[in-house]
Amino acid sequence: MVAELSQLRDKIDAVDKQMVALLAERLALVAEVGEVKSEHGLPIYAPDREAAMLASRREEASLQGVPPDLIEDILRRTMRESYASENDSGFKCLNPELRPIVIVGGHGQLGRLFRRLFELSGYQVRVLGSKDWDKAEEMVADAGMVVVTVPIHLTDSVIRKLPSLPDDCILADLTSIKSEPLQAMLEVHNGPVVGLHPMFGPDIPSLAKQVVIYCDGRMPETYQWLLEQIQIWGATIERISAIEHDQGMTLIQALRHFTSFVYGVHLAEEDPRLEQLLAMSSPIYRLELAMVGRLFAQDGTLYGDIIMSSPQNLAMIKRFHQRFGEAIKLLESQDKSGFKQAFDQVELWFGDFAGRFLKESQGLLKQANDATHRG
Amino acid sequence: MVAELSQLRDKIDAVDKQMVALLAERLALVAEVGEVKSEHGLPIYAPDREAAMLASRREEASLQGVPPDLIEDILRRTMRESYASENDSGFKCLNPELRPIVIVGGHGQLGRLFRRLFELSGYQVRVLGSKDWDKAEEMVADAGMVVVTVPIHLTDSVIRKLPSLPDDCILADLTSIKSEPLQAMLEVHNGPVVGLHPMFGPDIPSLAKQVVIYCDGRMPETYQWLLEQIQIWGATIERISAIEHDQGMTLIQALRHFTSFVYGVHLAEEDPRLEQLLAMSSPIYRLELAMVGRLFAQDGTLYGDIIMSSPQNLAMIKRFHQRFGEAIKLLESQDKSGFKQAFDQVELWFGDFAGRFLKESQGLLKQANDATHRG
């Protein structure tokens, strides 16, 4: 039996080695594609080409008895690496005439990411750090664009202490709230203004398939090149009003972060043995535990700032707390039919999305379980 | 440029086709491994072999300039498929002398899954459905094992209405609470008793890397073969007391399900446009939305039953609600240093796990983003 098994395993190892070689070849080819795209200013993420390619691979897989989902998952994973490597060949510069870009707060993580992207695209970038304010006037005097990316609670005051900018200079920010910074930018500068919110952390491998939200401020025709440049980097852009953005973020950021925070506090006070909790976890709970735990490996001050950045956040959080209390009453009275009724109403509200989310999460939970290292 | 690109893409397509062929070859080899394992009663999931294999693939990948994480992710994904296909060759029967297995509730999803696994392992299985109670006595008269898997609120009464079983018959259940069913089983039967809780849904591709919790009831020496059989199916088993299990489940199931339920209620009442919320989501929020939304594609009655299955659940939920209210006070007084202090305490409580969870979730969030279909 041992001989039989080890013979089969040798064959599997040989197949895997060929797979590694094929991946090396594929990555090299994609790097060449990256160079062509960079030269001609094509976005690194081409959704149509990707969808068509995946569809034909699925078909070929079926014919050879390989599950189509398997080849799709493998190619998607491989493309992530490819997108990341396409960065290396740089990006076409869509506005070569632009005077220097000044990144205010360019030493922060997000500032460094955008600096790198601008430089990979051939722009001249200057960083205005917290110690450079004595040179600020000089630095922005001939700026083509100023991008503010400082901690959320400093954004307003930093914008207001900017020296006066050239009339045609674009003023932009990358803050995770939009109404207040946009207002401040419009007040201090008479030229073009745009608010941006990159919906990702600074540790992403590339901008492919990421979202950047933008809120128009003034003279949108002057910064269309910037929106296109962001798309060349691979991101999708979404236009929204500052007010709608901030409303959405009360849910997307403030309430979710706060709930995770409270869940962490709750766990620490209940004090279960984490090892044991993990040992008995289903994939979905392990994932939820990871999503809560990851918060506490990050910057508490930043999260506090985001949550306390607006009275709307507090109001949203209080409404959630109240509904939580009302739902508890269903449990206290063991009102199973009331629970079912409320459940069904939410199901109606989600509509088709409930089923879509179930399907989407099933794939993800399987992936989460693939990665489990339990012995 | 178009010619240049399409030439490169043709080459990529050719590489991908070879990849599909290799995958077909690999799956065929793994099916052969499955047959050998089945014949000799080896578990389908062999953690040590898997770890060693991955380590050597990572090394080879590095040497060829392929990112080691890429090949590891691809192989883990492929192995999932392999584990699933190893089911097809059946499993070694560890207790061929066992008289028939009766699955009470065998028409439910989980009952069907276990029926299939027992049958793939060569056991004779009978299903006692809700309409078969007039034949129950006859069906269990020569049973070697009876497995109860009915909705949680019926478990106790179903156990109590079982006809008397042969003295050496093993009585087991698959309920997601353990104290009450275990108590009931010990009361109605004098022979071997064991409580099981499979920590997964019935839609998994295989038991590889899944967890089955077990609580000893009586005469554990008589059902060791069952625990080993479950491991041959690929699962990890975890022994725990019924009380500790149920305490853990107040967190792992009741509180999490209830929080998701309330979040759904909250969303439906706030009524944001879901399409827009998705368009502006970061990968992490999209994931959280999917995890909440998936609940409402499932059975509301089941979730109500789980949450209301014990007074401990209600007490746990109330403590969470209270802590939520206390944390809101920090926001009301804009107490950023109080927030930071609480945050740091939780960070301490998580210890090394915070960083581990961050790392684990980063990989998963990237995978979640790979799968995004946004155009």
mmCIF file with all atom_site columns, C-alpha atoms in Angstrom, chain B residues 77-205:
data_model
loop_
_atom_site.group_PDB
_atom_site.id
_atom_site.type_symbol
_atom_site.label_atom_id
_atom_site.label_alt_id
_atom_site.label_comp_id
_atom_site.label_asym_id
_atom_site.label_entity_id
_atom_site.label_seq_id
_atom_site.pdbx_PDB_ins_code
_atom_site.Cartn_x
_atom_site.Cartn_y
_atom_site.Cartn_z
_atom_site.occupancy
_atom_site.B_iso_or_equiv
_atom_site.pdbx_formal_charge
_atom_site.auth_seq_id
_atom_site.auth_comp_id
_atom_site.auth_asym_id
_atom_site.auth_atom_id
_atom_site.pdbx_PDB_model_num
ATOM 1   C CA . ARG B 1 77  ? -8.383  25.117 -3.856 1.00 0.00 ? 77  ARG B CA 1
ATOM 2   C CA . THR B 1 78  ? -7.598  22.061 -5.989 1.00 0.00 ? 78  THR B CA 1
ATOM 3   C CA . MET B 1 79  ? -7.378  19.799 -2.957 1.00 0.00 ? 79  MET B CA 1
ATOM 4   C CA . ARG B 1 80  ? -10.876 20.838 -1.925 1.00 0.00 ? 80  ARG B CA 1
ATOM 5   C CA . GLU B 1 81  ? -12.100 19.367 -5.198 1.00 0.00 ? 81  GLU B CA 1
ATOM 6   C CA . SER B 1 82  ? -9.922  16.321 -4.661 1.00 0.00 ? 82  SER B CA 1
ATOM 7   C CA . TYR B 1 83  ? -11.325 15.688 -1.198 1.00 0.00 ? 83  TYR B CA 1
ATOM 8   C CA . ALA B 1 84  ? -14.812 15.894 -2.627 1.00 0.00 ? 84  ALA B CA 1
ATOM 9   C CA . SER B 1 85  ? -13.982 13.390 -5.350 1.00 0.00 ? 85  SER B CA 1
ATOM 10  C CA . GLU B 1 86  ? -12.373 11.018 -2.843 1.00 0.00 ? 86  GLU B CA 1
ATOM 11  C CA . ASN B 1 87  ? -15.883 10.539 -1.450 1.00 0.00 ? 87  ASN B CA 1
ATOM 12  C CA . ASP B 1 88  ? -16.785 8.803  -4.676 1.00 0.00 ? 88  ASP B CA 1
ATOM 13  C CA . SER B 1 89  ? -14.610 5.814  -4.051 1.00 0.00 ? 89  SER B CA 1
ATOM 14  C CA . GLY B 1 90  ? -16.377 5.203  -0.770 1.00 0.00 ? 90  GLY B CA 1
ATOM 15  C CA . PHE B 1 91  ? -14.786 4.756  2.639  1.00 0.00 ? 91  PHE B CA 1
ATOM 16  C CA . LYS B 1 92  ? -13.483 1.806  4.545  1.00 0.00 ? 92  LYS B CA 1
ATOM 17  C CA . CYS B 1 93  ? -16.052 0.390  6.961  1.00 0.00 ? 93  CYS B CA 1
ATOM 18  C CA . LEU B 1 94  ? -14.512 0.354  10.439 1.00 0.00 ? 94  LEU B CA 1
ATOM 19  C CA . ASN B 1 95  ? -17.274 -1.646 12.089 1.00 0.00 ? 95  ASN B CA 1
ATOM 20  C CA . PRO B 1 96  ? -18.513 -4.171 9.529  1.00 0.00 ? 96  PRO B CA 1
ATOM 21  C CA . GLU B 1 97  ? -20.220 -6.192 12.282 1.00 0.00 ? 97  GLU B CA 1
ATOM 22  C CA . LEU B 1 98  ? -22.548 -3.316 13.189 1.00 0.00 ? 98  LEU B CA 1
ATOM 23  C CA . ARG B 1 99  ? -26.235 -4.084 12.829 1.00 0.00 ? 99  ARG B CA 1
ATOM 24  C CA . PRO B 1 100 ? -28.342 -1.562 10.827 1.00 0.00 ? 100 PRO B CA 1
ATOM 25  C CA . ILE B 1 101 ? -28.118 2.173  11.531 1.00 0.00 ? 101 ILE B CA 1
ATOM 26  C CA . VAL B 1 102 ? -31.469 3.937  11.979 1.00 0.00 ? 102 VAL B CA 1
ATOM 27  C CA . ILE B 1 103 ? -31.457 7.669  11.197 1.00 0.00 ? 103 ILE B CA 1
ATOM 28  C CA . VAL B 1 104 ? -34.390 9.365  12.885 1.00 0.00 ? 104 VAL B CA 1
ATOM 29  C CA . GLY B 1 105 ? -35.087 12.413 10.712 1.00 0.00 ? 105 GLY B CA 1
ATOM 30  C CA . GLY B 1 106 ? -33.082 11.002 7.850  1.00 0.00 ? 106 GLY B CA 1
ATOM 31  C CA . HIS B 1 107 ? -35.085 12.964 5.272  1.00 0.00 ? 107 HIS B CA 1
ATOM 32  C CA . GLY B 1 108 ? -33.670 16.294 6.522  1.00 0.00 ? 108 GLY B CA 1
ATOM 33  C CA . GLN B 1 109 ? -30.587 17.783 4.859  1.00 0.00 ? 109 GLN B CA 1
ATOM 34  C CA . LEU B 1 110 ? -28.141 16.771 7.563  1.00 0.00 ? 110 LEU B CA 1
ATOM 35  C CA . GLY B 1 111 ? -29.774 13.368 7.896  1.00 0.00 ? 111 GLY B CA 1
ATOM 36  C CA . ARG B 1 112 ? -29.348 12.789 4.151  1.00 0.00 ? 112 ARG B CA 1
ATOM 37  C CA . LEU B 1 113 ? -25.686 13.791 4.319  1.00 0.00 ? 113 LEU B CA 1
ATOM 38  C CA . PHE B 1 114 ? -24.948 11.326 7.129  1.00 0.00 ? 114 PHE B CA 1
ATOM 39  C CA . ARG B 1 115 ? -26.966 8.617  5.470  1.00 0.00 ? 115 ARG B CA 1
ATOM 40  C CA . ARG B 1 116 ? -24.847 9.027  2.351  1.00 0.00 ? 116 ARG B CA 1
ATOM 41  C CA . LEU B 1 117 ? -21.596 8.918  4.349  1.00 0.00 ? 117 LEU B CA 1
ATOM 42  C CA . PHE B 1 118 ? -22.652 5.793  6.249  1.00 0.00 ? 118 PHE B CA 1
ATOM 43  C CA . GLU B 1 119 ? -23.746 4.096  3.049  1.00 0.00 ? 119 GLU B CA 1
ATOM 44  C CA . LEU B 1 120 ? -20.513 5.074  1.268  1.00 0.00 ? 120 LEU B CA 1
ATOM 45  C CA . SER B 1 121 ? -18.775 3.320  4.167  1.00 0.00 ? 121 SER B CA 1
ATOM 46  C CA . GLY B 1 122 ? -20.740 0.121  3.709  1.00 0.00 ? 122 GLY B CA 1
ATOM 47  C CA . TYR B 1 123 ? -23.207 0.381  6.582  1.00 0.00 ? 123 TYR B CA 1
ATOM 48  C CA . GLN B 1 124 ? -26.840 -0.603 6.238  1.00 0.00 ? 124 GLN B CA 1
ATOM 49  C CA . VAL B 1 125 ? -28.994 2.473  6.865  1.00 0.00 ? 125 VAL B CA 1
ATOM 50  C CA . ARG B 1 126 ? -32.713 2.804  7.572  1.00 0.00 ? 126 ARG B CA 1
ATOM 51  C CA . VAL B 1 127 ? -34.516 6.120  7.664  1.00 0.00 ? 127 VAL B CA 1
ATOM 52  C CA . LEU B 1 128 ? -37.208 6.754  10.255 1.00 0.00 ? 128 LEU B CA 1
ATOM 53  C CA . GLY B 1 129 ? -39.158 9.752  8.957  1.00 0.00 ? 129 GLY B CA 1
ATOM 54  C CA . SER B 1 130 ? -41.972 11.579 10.687 1.00 0.00 ? 130 SER B CA 1
ATOM 55  C CA . LYS B 1 131 ? -44.523 9.295  8.995  1.00 0.00 ? 131 LYS B CA 1
ATOM 56  C CA . ASP B 1 132 ? -42.838 6.054  9.997  1.00 0.00 ? 132 ASP B CA 1
ATOM 57  C CA . TRP B 1 133 ? -43.505 6.042  13.727 1.00 0.00 ? 133 TRP B CA 1
ATOM 58  C CA . ASP B 1 134 ? -45.969 3.156  13.494 1.00 0.00 ? 134 ASP B CA 1
ATOM 59  C CA . LYS B 1 135 ? -43.066 1.005  12.256 1.00 0.00 ? 135 LYS B CA 1
ATOM 60  C CA . ALA B 1 136 ? -40.542 2.466  14.709 1.00 0.00 ? 136 ALA B CA 1
ATOM 61  C CA . GLU B 1 137 ? -40.460 -0.444 17.121 1.00 0.00 ? 137 GLU B CA 1
ATOM 62  C CA . GLU B 1 138 ? -39.812 -2.918 14.351 1.00 0.00 ? 138 GLU B CA 1
ATOM 63  C CA . MET B 1 139 ? -37.177 -0.683 12.717 1.00 0.00 ? 139 MET B CA 1
ATOM 64  C CA . VAL B 1 140 ? -35.056 -0.254 15.832 1.00 0.00 ? 140 VAL B CA 1
ATOM 65  C CA . ALA B 1 141 ? -35.516 -3.818 17.144 1.00 0.00 ? 141 ALA B CA 1
ATOM 66  C CA . ASP B 1 142 ? -32.187 -4.988 15.671 1.00 0.00 ? 142 ASP B CA 1
ATOM 67  C CA . ALA B 1 143 ? -30.500 -1.570 15.320 1.00 0.00 ? 143 ALA B CA 1
ATOM 68  C CA . GLY B 1 144 ? -26.779 -1.277 15.981 1.00 0.00 ? 144 GLY B CA 1
ATOM 69  C CA . MET B 1 145 ? -27.016 2.510  16.209 1.00 0.00 ? 145 MET B CA 1
ATOM 70  C CA . VAL B 1 146 ? -29.791 5.111  16.276 1.00 0.00 ? 146 VAL B CA 1
ATOM 71  C CA . VAL B 1 147 ? -28.949 8.677  15.195 1.00 0.00 ? 147 VAL B CA 1
ATOM 72  C CA . VAL B 1 148 ? -31.464 11.434 15.970 1.00 0.00 ? 148 VAL B CA 1
ATOM 73  C CA . THR B 1 149 ? -31.362 14.463 13.659 1.00 0.00 ? 149 THR B CA 1
ATOM 74  C CA . VAL B 1 150 ? -34.628 16.418 13.843 1.00 0.00 ? 150 VAL B CA 1
ATOM 75  C CA . PRO B 1 151 ? -35.343 20.149 14.297 1.00 0.00 ? 151 PRO B CA 1
ATOM 76  C CA . ILE B 1 152 ? -33.935 21.446 17.562 1.00 0.00 ? 152 ILE B CA 1
ATOM 77  C CA . HIS B 1 153 ? -37.314 22.135 19.229 1.00 0.00 ? 153 HIS B CA 1
ATOM 78  C CA . LEU B 1 154 ? -38.443 18.534 18.550 1.00 0.00 ? 154 LEU B CA 1
ATOM 79  C CA . THR B 1 155 ? -35.261 16.781 19.623 1.00 0.00 ? 155 THR B CA 1
ATOM 80  C CA . ASP B 1 156 ? -36.176 16.243 23.263 1.00 0.00 ? 156 ASP B CA 1
ATOM 81  C CA . SER B 1 157 ? -39.657 14.887 22.571 1.00 0.00 ? 157 SER B CA 1
ATOM 82  C CA . VAL B 1 158 ? -38.472 12.684 19.684 1.00 0.00 ? 158 VAL B CA 1
ATOM 83  C CA . ILE B 1 159 ? -35.804 11.128 21.891 1.00 0.00 ? 159 ILE B CA 1
ATOM 84  C CA . ARG B 1 160 ? -38.375 10.517 24.610 1.00 0.00 ? 160 ARG B CA 1
ATOM 85  C CA . LYS B 1 161 ? -40.786 8.777  22.283 1.00 0.00 ? 161 LYS B CA 1
ATOM 86  C CA . LEU B 1 162 ? -38.191 6.331  20.895 1.00 0.00 ? 162 LEU B CA 1
ATOM 87  C CA . PRO B 1 163 ? -39.148 2.670  21.409 1.00 0.00 ? 163 PRO B CA 1
ATOM 88  C CA . SER B 1 164 ? -36.816 0.784  23.686 1.00 0.00 ? 164 SER B CA 1
ATOM 89  C CA . LEU B 1 165 ? -33.521 -0.044 21.981 1.00 0.00 ? 165 LEU B CA 1
ATOM 90  C CA . PRO B 1 166 ? -31.304 -3.129 22.187 1.00 0.00 ? 166 PRO B CA 1
ATOM 91  C CA . ASP B 1 167 ? -28.975 -2.826 25.196 1.00 0.00 ? 167 ASP B CA 1
ATOM 92  C CA . ASP B 1 168 ? -25.826 -2.599 23.067 1.00 0.00 ? 168 ASP B CA 1
ATOM 93  C CA . CYS B 1 169 ? -27.325 -0.150 20.546 1.00 0.00 ? 169 CYS B CA 1
ATOM 94  C CA . ILE B 1 170 ? -25.511 3.211  20.328 1.00 0.00 ? 170 ILE B CA 1
ATOM 95  C CA . LEU B 1 171 ? -27.802 6.217  20.694 1.00 0.00 ? 171 LEU B CA 1
ATOM 96  C CA . ALA B 1 172 ? -26.479 9.461  19.164 1.00 0.00 ? 172 ALA B CA 1
ATOM 97  C CA . ASP B 1 173 ? -27.847 12.843 18.096 1.00 0.00 ? 173 ASP B CA 1
ATOM 98  C CA . LEU B 1 174 ? -26.659 15.649 15.785 1.00 0.00 ? 174 LEU B CA 1
ATOM 99  C CA . THR B 1 175 ? -28.375 18.606 17.491 1.00 0.00 ? 175 THR B CA 1
ATOM 100 C CA . SER B 1 176 ? -26.685 22.009 17.790 1.00 0.00 ? 176 SER B CA 1
ATOM 101 C CA . ILE B 1 177 ? -27.304 22.074 21.543 1.00 0.00 ? 177 ILE B CA 1
ATOM 102 C CA . LYS B 1 178 ? -25.947 19.266 23.646 1.00 0.00 ? 178 LYS B CA 1
ATOM 103 C CA . SER B 1 179 ? -26.933 19.290 27.357 1.00 0.00 ? 179 SER B CA 1
ATOM 104 C CA . GLU B 1 180 ? -30.651 18.695 26.956 1.00 0.00 ? 180 GLU B CA 1
ATOM 105 C CA . PRO B 1 181 ? -30.492 15.998 24.227 1.00 0.00 ? 181 PRO B CA 1
ATOM 106 C CA . LEU B 1 182 ? -27.665 14.190 26.015 1.00 0.00 ? 182 LEU B CA 1
ATOM 107 C CA . GLN B 1 183 ? -29.660 14.183 29.242 1.00 0.00 ? 183 GLN B CA 1
ATOM 108 C CA . ALA B 1 184 ? -32.739 12.872 27.428 1.00 0.00 ? 184 ALA B CA 1
ATOM 109 C CA . MET B 1 185 ? -30.752 10.137 25.666 1.00 0.00 ? 185 MET B CA 1
ATOM 110 C CA . LEU B 1 186 ? -29.179 8.996  28.945 1.00 0.00 ? 186 LEU B CA 1
ATOM 111 C CA . GLU B 1 187 ? -32.624 8.832  30.521 1.00 0.00 ? 187 GLU B CA 1
ATOM 112 C CA . VAL B 1 188 ? -34.353 6.789  27.814 1.00 0.00 ? 188 VAL B CA 1
ATOM 113 C CA . HIS B 1 189 ? -31.532 4.366  27.033 1.00 0.00 ? 189 HIS B CA 1
ATOM 114 C CA . ASN B 1 190 ? -29.238 2.334  29.281 1.00 0.00 ? 190 ASN B CA 1
ATOM 115 C CA . GLY B 1 191 ? -26.695 1.501  26.585 1.00 0.00 ? 191 GLY B CA 1
ATOM 116 C CA . PRO B 1 192 ? -24.004 3.578  24.870 1.00 0.00 ? 192 PRO B CA 1
ATOM 117 C CA . VAL B 1 193 ? -24.832 7.273  24.331 1.00 0.00 ? 193 VAL B CA 1
ATOM 118 C CA . VAL B 1 194 ? -22.921 10.017 22.500 1.00 0.00 ? 194 VAL B CA 1
ATOM 119 C CA . GLY B 1 195 ? -23.829 13.564 21.490 1.00 0.00 ? 195 GLY B CA 1
ATOM 120 C CA . LEU B 1 196 ? -22.473 14.928 18.190 1.00 0.00 ? 196 LEU B CA 1
ATOM 121 C CA . HIS B 1 197 ? -22.546 18.436 16.725 1.00 0.00 ? 197 HIS B CA 1
ATOM 122 C CA . PRO B 1 198 ? -21.301 18.734 13.136 1.00 0.00 ? 198 PRO B CA 1
ATOM 123 C CA . MET B 1 199 ? -20.034 22.332 12.809 1.00 0.00 ? 199 MET B CA 1
ATOM 124 C CA . PHE B 1 200 ? -21.002 22.759 9.174  1.00 0.00 ? 200 PHE B CA 1
ATOM 125 C CA . GLY B 1 201 ? -23.969 23.091 6.901  1.00 0.00 ? 201 GLY B CA 1
ATOM 126 C CA . PRO B 1 202 ? -25.284 20.204 4.823  1.00 0.00 ? 202 PRO B CA 1
ATOM 127 C CA . ASP B 1 203 ? -23.992 21.741 1.561  1.00 0.00 ? 203 ASP B CA 1
ATOM 128 C CA . ILE B 1 204 ? -20.267 21.125 2.071  1.00 0.00 ? 204 ILE B CA 1
ATOM 129 C CA . PRO B 1 205 ? -18.359 19.321 -0.700 1.00 0.00 ? 205 PRO B CA 1
#
